[in-house]
Amino acid sequence: MGRTNLRVELLQYTSNPEQLVALAAKLCYSSADMEELQKGVADGDQSHFVRKLAEMGHLTPVEHASFTFGVEGVSRSLLAQITRHRIASFSVKSQRYVSEDSTAKADGVFNYIIPPRIAALGAGEVSEYARQMAKIQQWYDGWLEKLACYGDAAREDARFILPNAAETKLVVTMNARELLHFFALRCCNRAQWEIRALATEMLRLVRRVAPELFRDAGPGCLTGPCPEGGMSCGKQAEVRDMFQKL
């Protein structure tokens, strides 16, 4: 395929996440049994209560709701960033077991990501970038051939020639509290462009299914002064407007 782009899907999530969060929080302050709590939560609108939890900073109950995403069209460079978020579970396409052999590719080149700033330079530079990716593909194929005597293990060493631009795919699961933290850091204008695009799309998807949990989610400047201080992007009004319309 060659050049590819970000694709994100919300694969699964906790059923009725806001009701579950409300139940967990109310349990802390109630003498009622579980059956009574479940009925009380199911019979009422919990949106105001969930919003109040967030305003109070009482986020432990939020951890009971989890969300699982399928992510494609991202680079190995992004993988190095997102796995720093350690309260998460990751399953990642392996370059050790999945070959990038050109014979298995529709156009003979592994999938790769092109940075927007390079794309903005024009068609000539994009073509140059594509030629460089094709050259790396030739190097990779060459090492597979030279290491063929090691059987399937050849991929272990041939993959070292592949660039950060090489596409990967992953399934990632985070609980709602970690997602709030993730969005605060990675939706910020000062975050790297690729993980910012991923985080923004993930936020758009979870707002559809848990609007109150993620009502104020996004970069830190949405609900207060910019946490970047003197390194602020200076676009707080623009950022707030964007995330309100997300």
PDB file of C-alpha atoms in Angstrom, residues 81-229:
ATOM      1  CA  GLN A  81       5.275   7.534  22.692  1.00  0.00           C
ATOM      2  CA  ILE A  82       1.978   5.871  23.530  1.00  0.00           C
ATOM      3  CA  THR A  83       3.556   2.979  25.429  1.00  0.00           C
ATOM      4  CA  ARG A  84       4.887   5.489  27.951  1.00  0.00           C
ATOM      5  CA  HIS A  85       1.314   5.543  29.251  1.00  0.00           C
ATOM      6  CA  ARG A  86       1.766   2.544  31.487  1.00  0.00           C
ATOM      7  CA  ILE A  87      -1.763   2.245  32.905  1.00  0.00           C
ATOM      8  CA  ALA A  88      -2.904   0.711  29.646  1.00  0.00           C
ATOM      9  CA  SER A  89      -2.823  -2.594  27.803  1.00  0.00           C
ATOM     10  CA  PHE A  90      -1.280  -2.910  24.354  1.00  0.00           C
ATOM     11  CA  SER A  91      -1.243  -5.584  21.663  1.00  0.00           C
ATOM     12  CA  VAL A  92       0.958  -4.586  18.722  1.00  0.00           C
ATOM     13  CA  LYS A  93       1.634  -5.959  15.249  1.00  0.00           C
ATOM     14  CA  SER A  94       5.044  -7.637  15.460  1.00  0.00           C
ATOM     15  CA  GLN A  95       7.788  -6.901  12.941  1.00  0.00           C
ATOM     16  CA  ARG A  96       9.416 -10.078  14.213  1.00  0.00           C
ATOM     17  CA  TYR A  97       6.598 -12.367  13.119  1.00  0.00           C
ATOM     18  CA  VAL A  98       4.906 -10.351  10.341  1.00  0.00           C
ATOM     19  CA  SER A  99       7.127  -9.948   7.305  1.00  0.00           C
ATOM     20  CA  GLU A 100       7.379  -6.679   5.378  1.00  0.00           C
ATOM     21  CA  ASP A 101       8.600  -8.646   2.340  1.00  0.00           C
ATOM     22  CA  SER A 102       7.810  -6.680  -0.842  1.00  0.00           C
ATOM     23  CA  THR A 103       6.199  -9.727  -2.456  1.00  0.00           C
ATOM     24  CA  ALA A 104       3.439  -9.544   0.149  1.00  0.00           C
ATOM     25  CA  LYS A 105       2.688  -5.861  -0.603  1.00  0.00           C
ATOM     26  CA  ALA A 106       0.205  -4.630  -3.196  1.00  0.00           C
ATOM     27  CA  ASP A 107       2.626  -2.058  -4.617  1.00  0.00           C
ATOM     28  CA  GLY A 108       5.834  -3.659  -3.352  1.00  0.00           C
ATOM     29  CA  VAL A 109       6.480  -1.212  -0.492  1.00  0.00           C
ATOM     30  CA  PHE A 110       5.734  -1.535   3.243  1.00  0.00           C
ATOM     31  CA  ASN A 111       3.103   0.810   4.645  1.00  0.00           C
ATOM     32  CA  TYR A 112       4.523   4.065   5.966  1.00  0.00           C
ATOM     33  CA  ILE A 113       3.461   7.390   7.450  1.00  0.00           C
ATOM     34  CA  ILE A 114       4.455  10.695   5.870  1.00  0.00           C
ATOM     35  CA  PRO A 115       4.704  13.706   8.233  1.00  0.00           C
ATOM     36  CA  PRO A 116       2.401  16.609   7.265  1.00  0.00           C
ATOM     37  CA  ARG A 117       5.290  19.071   7.147  1.00  0.00           C
ATOM     38  CA  ILE A 118       7.001  16.943   4.506  1.00  0.00           C
ATOM     39  CA  ALA A 119       3.724  16.573   2.591  1.00  0.00           C
ATOM     40  CA  ALA A 120       3.288  20.355   2.707  1.00  0.00           C
ATOM     41  CA  LEU A 121       6.599  20.845   0.879  1.00  0.00           C
ATOM     42  CA  GLY A 122       4.981  19.649  -2.321  1.00  0.00           C
ATOM     43  CA  ALA A 123       4.695  16.750  -4.741  1.00  0.00           C
ATOM     44  CA  GLY A 124       8.413  16.669  -5.518  1.00  0.00           C
ATOM     45  CA  GLU A 125       9.412  16.161  -1.894  1.00  0.00           C
ATOM     46  CA  VAL A 126       6.645  13.599  -1.365  1.00  0.00           C
ATOM     47  CA  SER A 127       7.981  11.647  -4.341  1.00  0.00           C
ATOM     48  CA  GLU A 128      11.498  11.840  -2.909  1.00  0.00           C
ATOM     49  CA  TYR A 129      10.224  10.507   0.417  1.00  0.00           C
ATOM     50  CA  ALA A 130       8.420   7.662  -1.374  1.00  0.00           C
ATOM     51  CA  ARG A 131      11.609   6.772  -3.256  1.00  0.00           C
ATOM     52  CA  GLN A 132      13.499   6.620   0.037  1.00  0.00           C
ATOM     53  CA  MET A 133      10.875   4.270   1.487  1.00  0.00           C
ATOM     54  CA  ALA A 134      11.148   2.091  -1.633  1.00  0.00           C
ATOM     55  CA  LYS A 135      14.938   1.991  -1.220  1.00  0.00           C
ATOM     56  CA  ILE A 136      14.561   0.875   2.398  1.00  0.00           C
ATOM     57  CA  GLN A 137      12.209  -1.838   1.162  1.00  0.00           C
ATOM     58  CA  GLN A 138      14.991  -3.042  -1.155  1.00  0.00           C
ATOM     59  CA  TRP A 139      17.459  -3.097   1.739  1.00  0.00           C
ATOM     60  CA  TYR A 140      14.965  -5.028   3.894  1.00  0.00           C
ATOM     61  CA  ASP A 141      14.340  -7.581   1.141  1.00  0.00           C
ATOM     62  CA  GLY A 142      18.090  -7.904   0.671  1.00  0.00           C
ATOM     63  CA  TRP A 143      18.653  -8.730   4.325  1.00  0.00           C
ATOM     64  CA  LEU A 144      15.803 -11.249   4.294  1.00  0.00           C
ATOM     65  CA  GLU A 145      17.523 -12.987   1.415  1.00  0.00           C
ATOM     66  CA  LYS A 146      20.963 -12.944   3.060  1.00  0.00           C
ATOM     67  CA  LEU A 147      19.527 -14.229   6.343  1.00  0.00           C
ATOM     68  CA  ALA A 148      17.257 -16.827   4.734  1.00  0.00           C
ATOM     69  CA  CYS A 149      19.447 -19.631   6.104  1.00  0.00           C
ATOM     70  CA  TYR A 150      18.010 -18.803   9.547  1.00  0.00           C
ATOM     71  CA  GLY A 151      14.432 -19.443   8.433  1.00  0.00           C
ATOM     72  CA  ASP A 152      11.720 -17.403  10.141  1.00  0.00           C
ATOM     73  CA  ALA A 153      14.352 -15.831  12.420  1.00  0.00           C
ATOM     74  CA  ALA A 154      15.544 -13.757   9.441  1.00  0.00           C
ATOM     75  CA  ARG A 155      12.779 -11.238  10.178  1.00  0.00           C
ATOM     76  CA  GLU A 156      14.213 -10.586  13.643  1.00  0.00           C
ATOM     77  CA  ASP A 157      17.320  -8.962  12.203  1.00  0.00           C
ATOM     78  CA  ALA A 158      16.032  -7.666   8.856  1.00  0.00           C
ATOM     79  CA  ARG A 159      13.532  -5.442  10.696  1.00  0.00           C
ATOM     80  CA  PHE A 160      16.371  -3.338  12.115  1.00  0.00           C
ATOM     81  CA  ILE A 161      16.652  -1.554   8.753  1.00  0.00           C
ATOM     82  CA  LEU A 162      13.019  -0.390   8.827  1.00  0.00           C
ATOM     83  CA  PRO A 163      12.395   3.283   9.735  1.00  0.00           C
ATOM     84  CA  ASN A 164      10.297   4.960  12.403  1.00  0.00           C
ATOM     85  CA  ALA A 165       7.934   5.813   9.536  1.00  0.00           C
ATOM     86  CA  ALA A 166       6.943   2.148   9.115  1.00  0.00           C
ATOM     87  CA  GLU A 167       3.273   1.601   9.915  1.00  0.00           C
ATOM     88  CA  THR A 168       2.165  -0.423  12.882  1.00  0.00           C
ATOM     89  CA  LYS A 169      -1.239  -1.517  14.158  1.00  0.00           C
ATOM     90  CA  LEU A 170      -2.316  -1.923  17.750  1.00  0.00           C
ATOM     91  CA  VAL A 171      -5.170  -2.618  20.111  1.00  0.00           C
ATOM     92  CA  VAL A 172      -5.058  -0.426  23.212  1.00  0.00           C
ATOM     93  CA  THR A 173      -7.256  -0.470  26.312  1.00  0.00           C
ATOM     94  CA  MET A 174      -7.359   2.289  28.915  1.00  0.00           C
ATOM     95  CA  ASN A 175      -9.695   2.982  31.784  1.00  0.00           C
ATOM     96  CA  ALA A 176     -11.515   6.297  31.765  1.00  0.00           C
ATOM     97  CA  ARG A 177      -9.253   7.916  34.342  1.00  0.00           C
ATOM     98  CA  GLU A 178      -6.129   7.123  32.331  1.00  0.00           C
ATOM     99  CA  LEU A 179      -7.851   8.367  29.203  1.00  0.00           C
ATOM    100  CA  LEU A 180      -8.532  11.712  30.906  1.00  0.00           C
ATOM    101  CA  HIS A 181      -4.831  11.941  31.742  1.00  0.00           C
ATOM    102  CA  PHE A 182      -3.868  10.835  28.217  1.00  0.00           C
ATOM    103  CA  PHE A 183      -6.124  13.455  26.629  1.00  0.00           C
ATOM    104  CA  ALA A 184      -4.809  16.212  28.914  1.00  0.00           C
ATOM    105  CA  LEU A 185      -1.256  15.561  27.728  1.00  0.00           C
ATOM    106  CA  ARG A 186      -1.676  14.410  24.154  1.00  0.00           C
ATOM    107  CA  CYS A 187      -4.493  16.643  22.883  1.00  0.00           C
ATOM    108  CA  CYS A 188      -2.347  19.668  23.692  1.00  0.00           C
ATOM    109  CA  ASN A 189      -1.014  21.688  20.760  1.00  0.00           C
ATOM    110  CA  ARG A 190       2.487  21.116  22.099  1.00  0.00           C
ATOM    111  CA  ALA A 191       2.127  17.337  21.794  1.00  0.00           C
ATOM    112  CA  GLN A 192       3.714  15.689  18.733  1.00  0.00           C
ATOM    113  CA  TRP A 193       1.364  15.936  15.749  1.00  0.00           C
ATOM    114  CA  GLU A 194       0.727  12.214  15.233  1.00  0.00           C
ATOM    115  CA  ILE A 195      -0.168  11.272  18.788  1.00  0.00           C
ATOM    116  CA  ARG A 196      -2.202  14.485  19.068  1.00  0.00           C
ATOM    117  CA  ALA A 197      -4.274  13.397  16.064  1.00  0.00           C
ATOM    118  CA  LEU A 198      -4.742   9.945  17.586  1.00  0.00           C
ATOM    119  CA  ALA A 199      -5.741  11.300  21.007  1.00  0.00           C
ATOM    120  CA  THR A 200      -8.210  13.761  19.489  1.00  0.00           C
ATOM    121  CA  GLU A 201      -9.899  11.013  17.473  1.00  0.00           C
ATOM    122  CA  MET A 202     -10.054   8.716  20.511  1.00  0.00           C
ATOM    123  CA  LEU A 203     -11.687  11.529  22.493  1.00  0.00           C
ATOM    124  CA  ARG A 204     -14.231  12.117  19.734  1.00  0.00           C
ATOM    125  CA  LEU A 205     -15.179   8.423  19.844  1.00  0.00           C
ATOM    126  CA  VAL A 206     -15.564   8.105  23.621  1.00  0.00           C
ATOM    127  CA  ARG A 207     -17.594  11.305  23.897  1.00  0.00           C
ATOM    128  CA  ARG A 208     -20.253   9.605  21.791  1.00  0.00           C
ATOM    129  CA  VAL A 209     -20.745   6.798  24.308  1.00  0.00           C
ATOM    130  CA  ALA A 210     -19.881   8.540  27.598  1.00  0.00           C
ATOM    131  CA  PRO A 211     -20.522  12.266  27.096  1.00  0.00           C
ATOM    132  CA  GLU A 212     -20.535  13.214  30.781  1.00  0.00           C
ATOM    133  CA  LEU A 213     -17.374  11.270  31.649  1.00  0.00           C
ATOM    134  CA  PHE A 214     -15.503  13.096  28.906  1.00  0.00           C
ATOM    135  CA  ARG A 215     -17.412  16.363  28.909  1.00  0.00           C
ATOM    136  CA  ASP A 216     -14.374  18.467  29.848  1.00  0.00           C
ATOM    137  CA  ALA A 217     -11.719  16.066  28.557  1.00  0.00           C
ATOM    138  CA  GLY A 218      -8.933  17.431  26.408  1.00  0.00           C
ATOM    139  CA  PRO A 219      -5.868  19.610  26.900  1.00  0.00           C
ATOM    140  CA  GLY A 220      -5.385  21.232  30.286  1.00  0.00           C
ATOM    141  CA  CYS A 221      -6.226  24.707  28.998  1.00  0.00           C
ATOM    142  CA  LEU A 222      -9.899  23.785  28.512  1.00  0.00           C
ATOM    143  CA  THR A 223     -10.760  24.255  32.180  1.00  0.00           C
ATOM    144  CA  GLY A 224      -8.001  26.511  33.451  1.00  0.00           C
ATOM    145  CA  PRO A 225      -4.828  28.355  32.538  1.00  0.00           C
ATOM    146  CA  CYS A 226      -2.451  26.684  30.121  1.00  0.00           C
ATOM    147  CA  PRO A 227      -0.254  24.243  32.108  1.00  0.00           C
ATOM    148  CA  GLU A 228       2.614  24.868  29.679  1.00  0.00           C
ATOM    149  CA  GLY A 229       3.193  28.330  31.148  1.00  0.00           C
TER     150      GLY A 229
END
